[in-house]
PDB file of C-alpha atoms in Angstrom:
ATOM      1  CA  MET A 102       1.570 -26.159  -7.130  1.00 63.00           C
ATOM      2  CA  SER A 103       3.945 -24.814  -9.837  1.00 58.00           C
ATOM      3  CA  ARG A 104       7.112 -24.408  -7.678  1.00 63.00           C
ATOM      4  CA  ARG A 105       5.727 -28.464  -6.565  1.00 73.00           C
ATOM      5  CA  GLY A 106       5.739 -29.700 -10.120  1.00 70.00           C
ATOM      6  CA  VAL A 107       9.006 -28.247 -11.540  1.00 64.00           C
ATOM      7  CA  LYS A 108      10.653 -30.212  -8.291  1.00 68.00           C
ATOM      8  CA  TYR A 109       8.487 -33.211  -9.188  1.00 73.00           C
ATOM      9  CA  THR A 110       9.954 -32.304 -13.018  1.00 71.00           C
ATOM     10  CA  GLN A 111      12.829 -35.304 -11.465  1.00 70.00           C
ATOM     11  CA  PRO A 112      11.744 -37.250  -9.128  1.00 77.00           C
ATOM     12  CA  ASP A 113      14.822 -39.022  -8.131  1.00 82.00           C
ATOM     13  CA  SER A 114      16.402 -37.034  -5.342  1.00 81.00           C
ATOM     14  CA  ALA A 115      20.282 -37.810  -5.086  1.00 86.00           C
ATOM     15  CA  THR A 116      20.242 -36.729  -9.683  1.00 80.00           C
ATOM     16  CA  LEU A 117      17.751 -33.393  -8.339  1.00 75.00           C
ATOM     17  CA  LYS A 118      20.935 -32.558  -5.720  1.00 80.00           C
ATOM     18  CA  LYS A 119      23.378 -33.391  -8.140  1.00 84.00           C
ATOM     19  CA  LEU A 120      22.045 -31.171 -11.368  1.00 76.00           C
ATOM     20  CA  ARG A 121      20.998 -28.224  -9.008  1.00 77.00           C
ATOM     21  CA  PRO A 122      23.915 -26.364  -9.154  1.00 80.00           C
ATOM     22  CA  GLU A 123      23.205 -26.997 -13.796  1.00 75.00           C
ATOM     23  CA  TYR A 124      20.049 -25.368 -13.606  1.00 73.00           C
ATOM     24  CA  ALA A 125      19.537 -23.514  -9.679  1.00 74.00           C
ATOM     25  CA  ASP A 126      20.201 -19.751 -11.684  1.00 80.00           C
ATOM     26  CA  SER A 127      18.334 -20.141 -15.080  1.00 81.00           C
ATOM     27  CA  ALA A 128      15.483 -17.836 -14.329  1.00 84.00           C
ATOM     28  CA  ASP A 129      14.624 -19.513 -18.447  1.00 88.00           C
ATOM     29  CA  GLY A 130      14.960 -23.539 -17.552  1.00 79.00           C
ATOM     30  CA  LEU A 131      12.646 -22.991 -14.382  1.00 78.00           C
ATOM     31  CA  THR A 132      10.055 -20.955 -15.739  1.00 83.00           C
ATOM     32  CA  ALA A 133       9.180 -23.272 -18.759  1.00 84.00           C
ATOM     33  CA  ALA A 134       9.209 -25.916 -16.792  1.00 80.00           C
ATOM     34  CA  SER A 135       6.398 -24.166 -14.495  1.00 81.00           C
ATOM     35  CA  GLN A 136       4.574 -23.700 -18.322  1.00 87.00           C
ATOM     36  CA  VAL A 137       4.700 -27.009 -19.212  1.00 86.00           C
ATOM     37  CA  ILE A 138       3.061 -27.687 -16.094  1.00 84.00           C
ATOM     38  CA  ALA A 139       0.696 -24.139 -16.175  1.00 87.00           C
ATOM     39  CA  ILE A 140      -0.107 -25.695 -19.709  1.00 91.00           C
ATOM     40  CA  ASN A 141      -0.892 -28.636 -18.313  1.00 87.00           C
ATOM     41  CA  PHE A 142      -3.587 -27.346 -14.832  1.00 86.00           C
ATOM     42  CA  GLN A 143      -5.042 -25.615 -18.511  1.00 90.00           C
ATOM     43  CA  THR A 144      -5.541 -28.846 -20.014  1.00 91.00           C
ATOM     44  CA  VAL A 145      -7.226 -30.679 -17.663  1.00 89.00           C
ATOM     45  CA  ALA A 146      -9.496 -27.750 -16.637  1.00 89.00           C
ATOM     46  CA  ALA A 147     -10.548 -27.143 -19.960  1.00 91.00           C
ATOM     47  CA  ALA A 148     -11.691 -31.053 -19.783  1.00 89.00           C
ATOM     48  CA  ASN A 149     -13.459 -30.960 -17.197  1.00 87.00           C
ATOM     49  CA  ASN A 150     -15.383 -27.745 -18.253  1.00 81.00           C
ATOM     50  CA  TYR A 151     -15.905 -30.081 -21.479  1.00 73.00           C
ATOM     51  CA  TRP A 152     -17.068 -33.130 -20.260  1.00 70.00           C
ATOM     52  CA  ARG A 153     -19.976 -31.230 -17.546  1.00 70.00           C
ATOM     53  CA  SER A 154     -21.409 -29.932 -20.537  1.00 60.00           C
TER      54      SER A 154
END
């Protein structure tokens, strides 16, 4: 899911393809985007457990 999330960070495919050379080899940028997505999933999971209590 995180890999998909990185792709959906830029939903416009023309812009995505245009900018890809700038970030494709940036492990730091891709890792940061994945981290934001993971934190979002973690937050949603915590909220779901909160409401079930």
